[in-house]
Amino acid sequence: MDRMDNYKQLIFGAKPKWRAILTATACGASVLVLLLKWFGHRQSWKKIQKAKVRREKSLQRAEHAVCQFKESHPETDTSLILSLSLAELSKQLKDGTLTPQAVFHSYMEKTLEVNRRLNCCTEVLLESWDQLEDIDSHKDGILYGVPVSIKENIGYKGHDSTCGVICKLDLPATGDSVLVEVLKRQGAIPFVKTNVPQGLQNYDCGNPIYGLTLNPHNPQKKSGGSSGGEGALIGGGGSVLGIGSDIGGSIRIPSSFCGICGFKPTSNRLSLRGVSSCIRGQKSVLSSLGPMARDVDGLALCMHALLCDHMFTLDPTVPPIPFNQQVYQSSKPLRIGYYENDGYAMPSPSMGRALRETKALLEKAGHTLVSFSPPRLIYAMHELVIRGLLGDGCTTLLSNLKGGPVDPCLRVQIIPYSLPRTVKKILSILLKPIFPRIAASLDSLRGVGSVQDLWRQHADVEDYRHEVIAEWRRCELDVLLCPMMGPAYIHNYPGKLTTYQYVPTSPLSVASSPVCTHFSSLCGKLTSTLTYTILYNLLNFPAGVVPVSTVTAEDEEELRHYKGNYGDIWDKLYKKAVTGGEGLPVAVQCVALPWQDELCLRFMREVEMLVREDKK
């Protein structure tokens, strides 16, 4: 008490001169803090404007080069070139029917047109014209003359790989990533980088630097993320082949939303060297690089090209396993596991119908279909996926978002991430009586508490992988068919923060309050229907997406009665997110065991072929 009295005496009993000095010091400190914040925001704004100017200049130079080429080569049949599949395009480039110059400028022109509509490109790689001049030195390459788009976080010498965050701006790569080097060695021409969501951990596709990417089938819907720029560009016809990355469905979700094929290989089947991330070092849920294309043969051709001695030399940590063409081309009947509802997230009517129709086609073709259920999925999602992916309590991801504005599509998502661990725990306890799975998810956002807990968590992940493999073996499966997230969601799902003035009268009323309900909706951004994709990153199983149908009026009518598995706010938000999807593409997902990537692709090709024949 004496100390407090002394403090009061110092402040209030001081002579006017000292009182003025103390007041001025406090005011000065406040002004300094505000000035530092203003200066930080000013610097961020300057960085963003510099990046936008750089992008605009690259687009303008590309436009000029395309115009010049068209004037000097009026005979170029652009529409024919754009209509060819990757396999057909590659064949005509190799036999000389088409020139790399004609193909390159045709796709560059289409890319510029698609980008004007969808805002899917972050920068044209102007060095691609230099590579085009020297392209004949790589005529023996599998992808000779093929223009390839790459996701923004994939390293290309002299260019930023920002992951959509300000702190990674103005840090150009000092060399090409391994995958870009291999693409160039195989004669491919990386020509444009494509947009991503801020921080990559989101299936929207927008950031404060490059803006929001739209869906090629409906601008009111998402292109998906985090490889959403790739999905939009390929789905819009501006690229015949792209490279994305996938840590929770980031290749498969945009492929599903945009109506193209996408493949997530076994992690480290393709080198990740030179690829940027906002949660580097996390080992529970594994990331992969993989191809995105219009058809499965395009995916397989890309994998065949990349799985070469050059990649194995550049990155000796990648197992030297060449592409097995014999497995890919096999026609042996398959024993296929399937499930329509994983028990965590009920699929939309169109998702369920797509799976049932595909199952019927496979059975009719002579394949054996066996019911399969992933064991302990709720445990896997909460204790292994979320607690592992954000094991540091979200600290690393949040640190990458500092120093600049946060995109609207991410702003609501990071609110629960930013809460202290104790607050997350309290909220999870309050929510548990009403929203048990949401409460468990919020508790998992606390991450792990110690190195010992982290090691235990890694051991649990390993044990769970073997548990699923044992169940797979028990059912004697070759591959697995399961639903794929879709159709495309509305933008900024699940929406912005709504504030209420609310006075709780009991613990139960606290749990049901708008504040807790809102926090539960925010957590849904990470989990929700991601169970269908992120499970296979956790298991490290190769998985791919094949479009098989479109949303019908009947699907929309059935959606009106959708309740979900739990009837909680996640189910209600999901229903709202997919409403209005008539005509949008719907896909299924094909899965295989680790390192059986060619078998997974073979299964995808079988699905694609049967669907195509059924539509004739």
XYZ file of N, CA, C and O in Angstrom, residues 85-87 142-143 183 230 234 240-244 251-252 255 260-265 270 289-307 323 325 328 543-547 588 590 597-598 600-605 608:
244
model
N -5.593 -31.813 -76.345
C -5.176 -32.310 -75.028
C -3.665 -32.200 -74.914
O -2.965 -31.995 -75.925
N -3.141 -32.357 -73.716
C -1.695 -32.272 -73.526
C -0.976 -33.345 -74.334
O 0.060 -33.069 -74.960
N -1.502 -34.564 -74.350
C -0.863 -35.652 -75.113
C -0.850 -35.327 -76.599
O 0.167 -35.526 -77.285
N 10.483 -34.734 -72.817
C 9.124 -35.286 -72.874
C 8.078 -34.188 -73.022
O 7.037 -34.386 -73.646
N 8.355 -33.009 -72.455
C 7.400 -31.895 -72.516
C 7.891 -30.786 -73.447
O 7.583 -29.608 -73.251
N 11.416 -29.253 -65.165
C 10.507 -28.882 -66.248
C 11.276 -28.309 -67.435
O 11.029 -28.680 -68.596
N -4.204 -21.695 -60.291
C -4.008 -22.780 -61.264
C -5.345 -23.349 -61.715
O -5.582 -23.545 -62.909
N -6.454 -23.046 -65.679
C -6.628 -24.262 -66.489
C -8.104 -24.475 -66.812
O -8.474 -24.787 -67.950
N -2.567 -25.537 -70.357
C -2.830 -26.945 -70.623
C -2.275 -27.834 -69.515
O -2.717 -28.969 -69.331
N -1.328 -27.283 -68.725
C -0.703 -28.031 -67.638
C -0.208 -27.056 -66.581
O 0.398 -26.028 -66.908
N -0.476 -27.366 -65.320
C -0.003 -26.535 -64.226
C 0.548 -27.375 -63.097
O 0.264 -28.577 -63.002
N 1.337 -26.730 -62.241
C 1.894 -27.394 -61.064
C 1.376 -26.680 -59.818
O 1.510 -25.460 -59.679
N 0.758 -27.454 -58.919
C 0.266 -26.908 -57.660
C 0.909 -27.605 -56.490
O 1.754 -28.494 -56.654
N -4.547 -28.954 -54.177
C -4.632 -29.262 -55.611
C -6.026 -29.782 -55.938
O -6.648 -29.379 -56.919
N -6.538 -30.652 -55.076
C -7.786 -31.356 -55.360
C -9.019 -30.454 -55.251
O -9.947 -30.571 -56.051
N -9.264 -28.162 -58.303
C -9.569 -29.007 -59.456
C -11.041 -29.370 -59.468
O -11.709 -29.318 -60.514
N -11.540 -29.614 -63.443
C -10.365 -30.191 -64.097
C -9.869 -31.385 -63.281
O -10.432 -31.719 -62.244
N -8.808 -32.024 -63.752
C -8.195 -33.142 -63.042
C -6.988 -32.644 -62.245
O -6.235 -31.787 -62.725
N -6.813 -33.178 -61.060
C -5.669 -32.807 -60.233
C -5.171 -34.014 -59.467
O -5.959 -34.879 -59.071
N -3.859 -34.057 -59.234
C -3.254 -35.229 -58.590
C -2.274 -34.826 -57.502
O -1.361 -34.037 -57.745
N -2.512 -35.340 -56.289
C -1.583 -35.185 -55.169
C -0.792 -36.485 -55.016
O -1.314 -37.490 -54.549
N 0.478 -36.491 -55.416
C 1.273 -37.716 -55.265
C 1.633 -37.988 -53.800
O 1.378 -37.160 -52.909
N 7.768 -36.094 -55.645
C 8.330 -34.966 -56.388
C 9.023 -34.043 -55.395
O 8.511 -33.799 -54.307
N 3.869 -31.636 -54.076
C 3.684 -30.952 -55.345
C 3.029 -31.933 -56.307
O 3.258 -33.139 -56.223
N 2.205 -31.408 -57.210
C 1.553 -32.302 -58.156
C 0.991 -31.557 -59.347
O 0.842 -30.334 -59.331
N 0.648 -32.295 -60.411
C 0.153 -31.687 -61.651
C -1.352 -31.447 -61.639
O -2.110 -32.137 -60.956
N -1.777 -30.470 -62.430
C -3.194 -30.164 -62.670
C -3.357 -30.001 -64.181
O -2.563 -29.320 -64.827
N -4.367 -30.672 -64.742
C -4.542 -30.665 -66.193
C -5.997 -30.937 -66.542
O -6.827 -31.171 -65.667
N -6.301 -30.936 -67.845
C -7.682 -31.148 -68.283
C -8.083 -32.616 -68.220
O -9.273 -32.931 -68.121
N -7.116 -33.511 -68.344
C -7.441 -34.935 -68.335
C -6.362 -35.718 -67.595
O -5.283 -35.189 -67.281
N -6.668 -36.979 -67.321
C -5.753 -37.804 -66.520
C -4.484 -38.137 -67.289
O -3.391 -38.192 -66.713
N -4.590 -38.366 -68.594
C -3.382 -38.631 -69.387
C -2.389 -37.480 -69.284
O -1.166 -37.685 -69.294
N -2.908 -36.248 -69.178
C -2.027 -35.095 -69.004
C -1.281 -35.147 -67.680
O -0.089 -34.825 -67.606
N -1.975 -35.565 -66.617
C -1.327 -35.729 -65.313
C -0.230 -36.778 -65.383
O 0.880 -36.594 -64.866
N -0.548 -37.916 -66.017
C 0.404 -39.023 -66.107
C 1.626 -38.633 -66.936
O 2.767 -38.977 -66.588
N 1.402 -37.911 -68.034
C 2.526 -37.477 -68.871
C 3.454 -36.558 -68.087
O 4.692 -36.660 -68.184
N 2.870 -35.677 -67.289
C 3.678 -34.774 -66.459
C 4.491 -35.561 -65.430
O 5.688 -35.306 -65.248
N 3.856 -36.509 -64.747
C 4.575 -37.327 -63.764
C 5.694 -38.116 -64.429
O 6.802 -38.233 -63.876
N 5.413 -38.654 -65.613
C 6.441 -39.397 -66.360
C 7.650 -38.505 -66.650
O 8.814 -38.934 -66.508
N 7.369 -37.253 -67.022
C 8.458 -36.328 -67.343
C 9.265 -35.942 -66.110
O 10.506 -35.853 -66.161
N 8.586 -35.714 -64.994
C 9.268 -35.216 -63.800
C 10.062 -36.305 -63.071
O 11.092 -36.020 -62.454
N 9.579 -37.536 -63.128
C 10.254 -38.634 -62.411
C 11.416 -39.151 -63.245
O 11.403 -40.254 -63.792
N 8.662 -43.376 -63.375
C 7.244 -43.615 -63.602
C 7.036 -45.008 -64.184
O 7.695 -45.402 -65.144
N 5.035 -47.054 -66.324
C 4.039 -46.976 -67.387
C 3.185 -48.243 -67.462
O 1.992 -48.187 -67.798
N 0.343 -48.001 -65.013
C -0.614 -46.991 -65.450
C -1.504 -47.506 -66.582
O -2.701 -47.212 -66.634
N -3.633 -39.249 -53.988
C -5.064 -39.047 -54.221
C -5.259 -38.064 -55.368
O -4.510 -37.102 -55.503
N -6.278 -38.337 -56.181
C -6.543 -37.469 -57.321
C -8.018 -37.253 -57.534
O -8.861 -37.994 -57.012
N -8.328 -36.217 -58.317
C -9.699 -35.778 -58.541
C -10.037 -35.873 -60.023
O -9.241 -35.455 -60.875
N -11.236 -36.404 -60.296
C -11.738 -36.503 -61.665
C -13.152 -35.919 -61.710
O -14.026 -36.373 -60.960
N -13.417 -34.917 -62.555
C -14.793 -34.404 -62.682
C -15.673 -35.441 -63.369
O -15.280 -36.034 -64.381
N -15.221 -36.807 -58.178
C -14.970 -37.848 -57.184
C -13.469 -37.910 -56.939
O -12.675 -37.374 -57.718
N -10.075 -40.374 -56.069
C -9.491 -41.702 -56.182
C -8.220 -41.756 -55.337
O -7.395 -40.836 -55.396
N 1.456 -44.406 -56.796
C 0.925 -43.252 -57.512
C 0.405 -43.638 -58.898
O -0.638 -43.142 -59.333
N 1.138 -44.515 -59.584
C 0.721 -44.925 -60.924
C -0.595 -45.695 -60.878
O -1.435 -45.566 -61.784
N -2.964 -45.218 -58.654
C -3.981 -44.193 -58.412
C -4.365 -43.503 -59.722
O -5.551 -43.318 -60.022
N -3.368 -43.140 -60.518
C -3.627 -42.496 -61.804
C -4.361 -43.438 -62.759
O -5.242 -43.018 -63.510
N -3.997 -44.726 -62.726
C -4.676 -45.711 -63.566
C -6.161 -45.793 -63.195
O -7.046 -45.873 -64.068
N -6.457 -45.769 -61.889
C -7.836 -45.792 -61.415
C -8.568 -44.527 -61.856
O -9.723 -44.582 -62.315
N -7.906 -43.376 -61.757
C -8.502 -42.113 -62.207
C -8.833 -42.175 -63.704
O -9.903 -41.722 -64.134
N -7.918 -42.739 -64.485
C -8.143 -42.856 -65.936
C -9.338 -43.763 -66.232
O -10.118 -43.504 -67.149
N -12.458 -41.748 -65.519
C -12.628 -40.760 -66.582
C -13.158 -41.406 -67.857
O -14.088 -40.880 -68.504
